[in-house]
Short mmCIF file of C-alpha atoms in Angstrom, two decimals:
data_model
loop_
_atom_site.label_atom_id
_atom_site.label_comp_id
_atom_site.label_asym_id
_atom_site.label_seq_id
_atom_site.Cartn_x
_atom_site.Cartn_y
_atom_site.Cartn_z
CA MET A 1 -1.31 -28.59 60.24
CA ALA A 2 2.37 -29.00 61.25
CA GLY A 3 4.66 -30.32 58.54
CA LYS A 4 2.34 -29.62 55.60
CA VAL A 5 4.51 -26.82 54.15
CA GLU A 6 3.51 -27.32 50.50
CA ASP A 7 -0.20 -27.32 51.34
CA SER A 8 0.14 -24.14 53.36
CA GLU A 9 2.04 -22.40 50.52
CA ARG A 10 -0.69 -23.29 48.02
CA THR A 11 -3.31 -22.00 50.49
CA LEU A 12 -1.44 -18.71 50.88
CA GLU A 13 -1.20 -18.34 47.09
CA GLU A 14 -4.96 -18.84 46.76
CA LEU A 15 -5.59 -16.37 49.58
CA THR A 16 -3.37 -13.79 47.87
CA LYS A 17 -5.23 -14.23 44.59
CA ILE A 18 -8.54 -13.71 46.36
CA LYS A 19 -7.28 -10.55 48.11
CA PHE A 20 -5.87 -8.95 44.99
CA ASP A 21 -8.21 -10.27 42.33
CA ILE A 22 -9.49 -7.44 40.10
CA ASN A 23 -11.95 -7.12 37.27
CA LEU A 24 -11.04 -5.13 34.16
CA ASN A 25 -13.66 -2.84 32.69
CA LYS A 26 -13.19 -1.23 29.28
CA THR A 27 -13.28 2.54 29.11
CA ASN A 28 -16.14 3.92 27.09
CA PHE A 29 -15.90 6.57 24.40
CA SER A 30 -18.71 8.22 22.50
CA MET A 31 -18.52 10.80 19.74
CA SER A 32 -20.81 13.74 19.34
CA SER A 33 -23.72 13.16 16.99
CA GLU A 34 -22.31 15.69 14.50
CA ASP A 35 -18.86 14.04 14.35
CA SER A 36 -20.45 10.63 14.07
CA LYS A 37 -22.65 11.83 11.22
CA GLU A 38 -19.62 13.10 9.27
CA LEU A 39 -17.86 9.73 9.55
CA GLU A 40 -21.01 7.88 8.54
CA VAL A 41 -21.31 10.01 5.40
CA LEU A 42 -17.67 9.34 4.49
CA TRP A 43 -18.10 5.60 4.99
CA LYS A 44 -21.32 5.58 2.92
CA ILE A 45 -19.45 7.20 0.03
CA ILE A 46 -16.61 4.68 0.28
CA ASP A 47 -19.00 1.73 0.61
CA SER A 48 -21.24 2.89 -2.24
CA LYS A 49 -18.39 3.58 -4.66
CA SER A 50 -16.54 0.34 -3.91
CA SER A 51 -19.76 -1.70 -4.16
CA PHE A 52 -20.49 -0.26 -7.60
CA LEU A 53 -16.94 -0.75 -8.90
CA SER A 54 -16.86 -4.36 -7.68
CA THR A 55 -19.83 -5.24 -9.94
CA LEU A 56 -17.94 -4.26 -13.11
CA SER A 57 -15.75 -6.52 -15.23
CA ALA A 58 -12.15 -7.08 -14.18
CA GLU A 59 -10.89 -4.88 -17.01
CA TYR A 60 -12.95 -1.92 -15.78
CA ILE A 61 -12.16 -2.53 -12.10
CA ILE A 62 -8.40 -2.64 -12.67
CA GLY A 63 -8.46 0.02 -15.35
CA TYR A 64 -10.21 2.48 -13.09
CA PHE A 65 -7.37 2.40 -10.59
CA ALA A 66 -4.50 1.77 -13.01
CA THR A 67 -4.89 4.38 -15.75
CA ASP A 68 -5.91 8.06 -15.67
CA PHE A 69 -5.18 9.36 -12.21
CA LYS A 70 -6.52 12.90 -12.36
CA ASN A 71 -10.18 12.00 -11.98
CA LEU A 72 -9.35 10.19 -8.75
CA HIS A 73 -7.90 13.11 -6.81
CA THR A 74 -9.25 16.30 -8.37
CA VAL A 75 -12.57 18.08 -8.75
CA THR A 76 -13.55 20.32 -11.65
CA THR A 77 -14.34 23.94 -10.75
CA GLU A 78 -14.87 27.15 -12.70
CA LYS A 79 -11.16 27.85 -12.28
CA GLY A 80 -10.12 24.40 -13.52
CA ASN A 81 -9.19 21.17 -11.78
CA LYS A 82 -8.30 21.43 -8.08
CA PRO A 83 -7.03 18.77 -5.63
CA LEU A 84 -9.82 17.26 -3.53
CA LEU A 85 -8.11 18.20 -0.27
CA ASP A 86 -6.68 21.52 -1.42
CA GLY A 87 -6.12 23.71 1.63
CA VAL A 88 -8.01 21.40 3.98
CA PHE A 89 -5.06 20.62 6.26
CA ASN A 90 -2.53 22.83 8.03
CA THR A 91 0.90 21.68 9.18
CA ILE A 92 1.94 22.53 12.73
CA LEU A 93 5.70 22.81 13.32
CA MET A 94 7.03 22.28 16.85
CA ASP A 95 10.54 23.16 18.05
CA ILE A 96 12.54 21.44 20.78
CA ASN A 97 10.87 23.61 23.47
CA ASN A 98 7.38 22.71 22.23
CA ASN A 99 6.80 26.15 20.74
CA THR A 100 4.46 25.83 17.78
CA THR A 101 4.09 27.70 14.51
CA GLU A 102 1.52 27.06 11.84
CA LYS A 103 2.67 26.35 8.34
CA ARG A 104 0.06 27.34 5.81
CA SER A 105 -0.79 25.04 2.93
CA LYS A 106 0.84 26.05 -0.36
CA ASN A 107 -2.10 24.59 -2.27
CA ASN A 108 -0.22 21.66 -3.75
CA LEU A 109 -1.33 18.06 -3.58
CA SER A 110 1.95 16.90 -2.07
CA GLU A 111 1.16 18.34 1.38
CA ASN A 112 -2.25 16.68 1.52
CA ILE A 113 -1.59 13.40 -0.28
CA SER A 114 -1.09 11.23 2.80
CA ALA A 115 -4.35 12.34 4.36
CA TYR A 116 -6.18 11.99 1.05
CA TYR A 117 -5.00 8.43 0.42
CA SER A 118 -5.64 7.37 4.01
CA LEU A 119 -9.11 8.89 4.35
CA PHE A 120 -10.60 8.38 0.92
CA PHE A 121 -8.76 6.75 -1.96
CA MET A 122 -7.14 3.76 -0.26
CA PRO A 123 -10.31 2.63 1.55
CA ILE A 124 -12.14 2.69 -1.81
CA PHE A 125 -9.45 0.60 -3.51
CA GLU A 126 -9.15 -1.77 -0.56
CA GLN A 127 -12.90 -2.33 -0.34
CA THR A 128 -13.25 -2.72 -4.13
CA LEU A 129 -10.45 -5.30 -4.21
CA TYR A 130 -12.01 -7.20 -1.31
CA LYS A 131 -15.57 -7.20 -2.70
CA SER A 132 -14.62 -7.96 -6.31
CA ILE A 133 -12.63 -11.07 -5.29
CA ILE A 134 -15.46 -12.24 -3.04
CA ASN A 135 -18.06 -11.90 -5.82
CA GLY A 136 -15.80 -13.58 -8.37
CA HIS A 137 -15.29 -10.59 -10.67
CA LEU A 138 -11.57 -10.40 -9.99
CA ASN A 139 -9.15 -13.31 -9.81
CA TYR A 140 -5.55 -14.23 -10.52
CA GLN A 141 -6.17 -15.03 -14.18
CA ASN A 142 -7.87 -11.80 -15.24
CA PHE A 143 -5.51 -9.72 -13.08
CA ASN A 144 -2.56 -11.46 -14.76
CA ASP A 145 -4.13 -10.92 -18.20
CA PHE A 146 -4.39 -7.19 -17.52
CA LEU A 147 -0.71 -6.94 -16.58
CA LYS A 148 0.25 -8.88 -19.73
CA ASN A 149 -0.87 -5.88 -21.77
CA THR A 150 1.35 -3.46 -19.85
CA TRP A 151 5.12 -2.98 -20.10
CA LEU A 152 5.45 -5.32 -17.12
CA GLY A 153 4.29 -8.13 -19.42
CA GLN A 154 6.57 -7.18 -22.30
CA PRO A 155 9.75 -9.30 -22.49
CA THR A 156 13.01 -7.34 -22.55
CA LYS A 157 16.51 -8.58 -23.30
CA PHE A 158 19.45 -8.49 -20.93
CA TYR A 159 22.75 -10.31 -20.59
CA LYS A 160 24.29 -12.58 -17.97
CA GLY A 161 27.89 -12.71 -19.10
CA ASN A 162 27.72 -13.69 -22.77
CA ILE A 163 24.27 -15.26 -22.46
CA GLU A 164 21.29 -13.31 -23.80
CA ILE A 165 18.13 -13.68 -21.70
CA GLU A 166 14.63 -12.47 -22.57
CA GLU A 167 12.24 -12.06 -19.65
CA SER A 168 9.35 -9.90 -18.45
CA TRP A 169 8.78 -8.50 -14.98
CA LEU A 170 5.42 -10.24 -14.92
CA THR A 171 7.24 -13.58 -14.69
CA LEU A 172 8.83 -12.42 -11.44
CA LEU A 173 5.59 -10.92 -10.10
CA GLN A 174 3.38 -13.94 -10.79
CA PRO A 175 4.35 -16.06 -7.73
CA GLY A 176 3.50 -13.21 -5.31
CA ILE A 177 0.27 -12.30 -7.11
CA TYR A 178 -0.80 -15.95 -7.31
CA ASN A 179 -0.10 -16.46 -3.61
CA PHE A 180 -2.29 -13.48 -2.70
CA PHE A 181 -5.30 -14.52 -4.79
CA SER A 182 -5.11 -18.22 -3.98
CA LEU A 183 -4.78 -17.58 -0.24
CA PHE A 184 -7.66 -15.10 -0.23
CA GLU A 185 -9.93 -17.42 -2.24
CA HIS A 186 -9.04 -20.43 -0.07
CA GLN A 187 -9.97 -18.50 3.06
CA ALA A 188 -13.19 -17.23 1.47
CA ILE A 189 -14.27 -20.75 0.47
CA HIS A 190 -13.69 -22.01 4.00
CA ASN A 191 -15.30 -18.91 5.49
CA LYS A 192 -12.15 -18.03 7.43
CA LEU A 193 -11.07 -14.65 6.10
CA LYS A 194 -8.02 -14.19 8.31
CA THR A 195 -6.27 -11.42 6.42
CA ASP A 196 -2.92 -11.22 8.19
CA LEU A 197 -1.23 -14.14 6.47
CA TYR A 198 0.05 -12.53 3.25
CA ILE A 199 3.68 -12.99 4.23
CA LEU A 200 5.00 -14.51 1.01
CA SER A 201 3.12 -12.17 -1.35
CA ILE A 202 4.00 -8.97 0.57
CA ASP A 203 7.69 -9.90 0.90
CA SER A 204 7.98 -10.88 -2.75
CA LEU A 205 6.07 -8.01 -4.37
CA THR A 206 7.66 -5.34 -2.17
CA LEU A 207 11.20 -6.26 -3.17
CA LYS A 208 10.24 -6.59 -6.84
CA PHE A 209 8.88 -3.03 -6.90
CA GLU A 210 12.35 -1.53 -6.48
CA GLY A 211 13.68 -3.60 -9.39
CA ILE A 212 10.74 -2.58 -11.58
CA LEU A 213 11.44 1.08 -10.83
CA ARG A 214 15.14 0.65 -11.69
CA ASP A 215 14.41 -1.10 -14.99
CA PHE A 216 11.85 1.53 -15.98
CA ILE A 217 14.52 4.24 -15.62
CA ARG A 218 17.10 2.21 -17.54
CA LEU A 219 14.76 1.24 -20.38
CA LEU A 220 13.97 4.91 -20.97
CA GLY A 221 17.65 5.83 -21.14
CA GLY A 222 18.25 6.97 -17.57
CA SER A 223 21.15 5.94 -15.35
CA THR A 224 20.69 4.37 -11.91
CA ILE A 225 24.37 4.51 -10.97
CA LYS A 226 26.16 7.17 -8.94
CA ILE A 227 29.82 7.65 -8.09
CA LYS A 228 30.58 7.80 -4.36
CA ASN A 229 34.16 8.07 -3.07
CA GLY A 230 35.43 7.01 -6.47
CA VAL A 231 33.29 3.86 -6.51
CA SER A 232 30.17 3.30 -8.63
CA GLU A 233 27.04 2.06 -6.86
CA GLU A 234 23.29 1.79 -7.48
CA ILE A 235 21.15 4.69 -6.32
CA LEU A 236 18.67 4.09 -3.50
CA LEU A 237 14.89 3.72 -3.81
CA GLU A 238 14.32 7.27 -2.52
CA GLU A 239 16.75 8.61 -5.15
CA MET A 240 15.01 6.67 -7.92
CA LEU A 241 11.69 8.27 -7.01
CA GLU A 242 13.34 11.68 -7.50
CA HIS A 243 14.87 10.65 -10.85
CA LYS A 244 14.23 12.81 -13.91
CA VAL A 245 12.78 9.87 -15.87
CA ILE A 246 10.23 9.11 -13.13
CA LYS A 247 9.18 12.75 -12.77
CA GLU A 248 8.76 13.11 -16.53
CA ASN A 249 6.46 10.08 -16.87
CA TYR A 250 4.51 9.77 -13.61
CA GLU A 251 2.26 12.36 -12.04
CA GLU A 252 3.21 13.98 -8.79
CA ALA A 253 0.36 12.23 -7.00
CA GLU A 254 1.61 8.82 -8.17
CA ILE A 255 5.16 9.49 -7.01
CA GLU A 256 3.78 10.63 -3.66
CA LEU A 257 1.85 7.34 -3.44
CA PHE A 258 5.05 5.36 -4.04
CA LYS A 259 6.84 7.41 -1.36
CA LEU A 260 3.95 6.97 1.06
CA VAL A 261 4.00 3.18 0.72
CA PHE A 262 7.69 2.32 0.32
CA THR A 263 9.82 5.03 1.95
CA ARG A 264 10.39 6.50 5.41
CA GLN A 265 8.29 9.49 4.36
CA GLY A 266 5.34 7.13 4.77
CA ILE A 267 4.82 3.64 6.16
CA ASN A 268 8.26 2.46 4.96
CA VAL A 269 7.19 -1.00 3.77
CA ARG A 270 10.36 -1.65 1.77
CA ASN A 271 12.70 -1.00 4.72
CA ASN A 272 10.53 -2.98 7.15
CA ILE A 273 10.52 -5.97 4.80
CA ALA A 274 14.22 -5.80 3.94
CA HIS A 275 15.26 -5.70 7.60
CA SER A 276 12.60 -8.15 8.87
CA PHE A 277 10.94 -5.65 11.19
CA TYR A 278 7.43 -6.82 10.30
CA LYS A 279 5.56 -9.22 12.56
CA THR A 280 2.66 -11.44 11.51
CA ALA A 281 0.01 -8.80 12.20
CA ASP A 282 1.76 -6.38 9.81
CA TYR A 283 1.21 -8.75 6.89
CA ASN A 284 -2.42 -7.71 6.48
CA PHE A 285 -4.87 -7.02 3.68
CA LYS A 286 -4.36 -3.26 3.91
CA THR A 287 -0.62 -3.63 3.26
CA ILE A 288 -0.97 -6.01 0.31
CA SER A 289 -3.64 -3.82 -1.28
CA LEU A 290 -1.28 -0.81 -1.08
CA ILE A 291 1.46 -2.77 -2.84
CA ILE A 292 -0.90 -4.07 -5.53
CA LEU A 293 -2.11 -0.53 -6.23
CA CYS A 294 1.49 0.68 -6.64
CA ILE A 295 2.23 -2.17 -9.08
CA LEU A 296 -0.84 -1.22 -11.12
CA ARG A 297 0.25 2.43 -11.18
CA ILE A 298 3.87 1.79 -12.16
CA GLY A 299 2.79 -0.64 -14.88
CA ARG A 300 0.36 1.68 -16.65
CA PHE A 301 2.48 2.06 -19.82
CA GLN A 302 3.22 0.03 -22.91
CA PHE A 303 6.63 0.31 -24.53
CA GLU A 304 7.00 0.76 -28.27
CA ILE A 305 10.12 -1.27 -28.95
#
């Protein structure tokens, strides 16, 4: 009707919506029965192993992942111990014109470590951590007690000016560890396991890892200072992981794990945290479990002082 401009505009908007209204349908994907069977077998192994480990005492659960590393990534053969994924993967190199060449595996664990951790080891640790907290076998107190018996729980002396201070790294780790366990348990009690809220614990523990690494080198007599343009400065995280002290005391597979988690060779957690690149969804259970595993691995010594 004449003069009813607003009414006619609303009518035209509704007409447009009707004309162009669409329904979204999800695309379907199905794997072959053989491929599906392989994945099912892998998941059954991960589920079975994690379920068994989660029934043990906290000391055994943590000890399994924190101490001897060789049994976790090698198999015994007639010719000795071999990496689980030895020779399984090939690296394809591509130049700027998309020409490809195949780089053969040199049979060392370093080339396969990322795939190994992603496909097998990390899912087992992640699932064991999850299940053992749910069933009450693992909590903040017994996790803290385990770390007390490592070098992370041993007080060391340092100076602030003329003041002598005695402190352990565990003191600095406790707030982040407590936040993780208390948040997880609170969500479990209320049946709301929303596992992307570990902001405080991930931020705190990630930044502490670099300090732990630096102190480990210093306490064993290594230097973490370099001279650049006539000025002394601290070496970077990547340089610390290549340090002689680290290579002498940690296995190659452990160092590769640290690189995978914290550096740009992997998922680069340290840089993403330091520069605030992470969004809420990035603060998930998978990320915090990676960091906790690295803390267990780097703390697997006791110092004789």
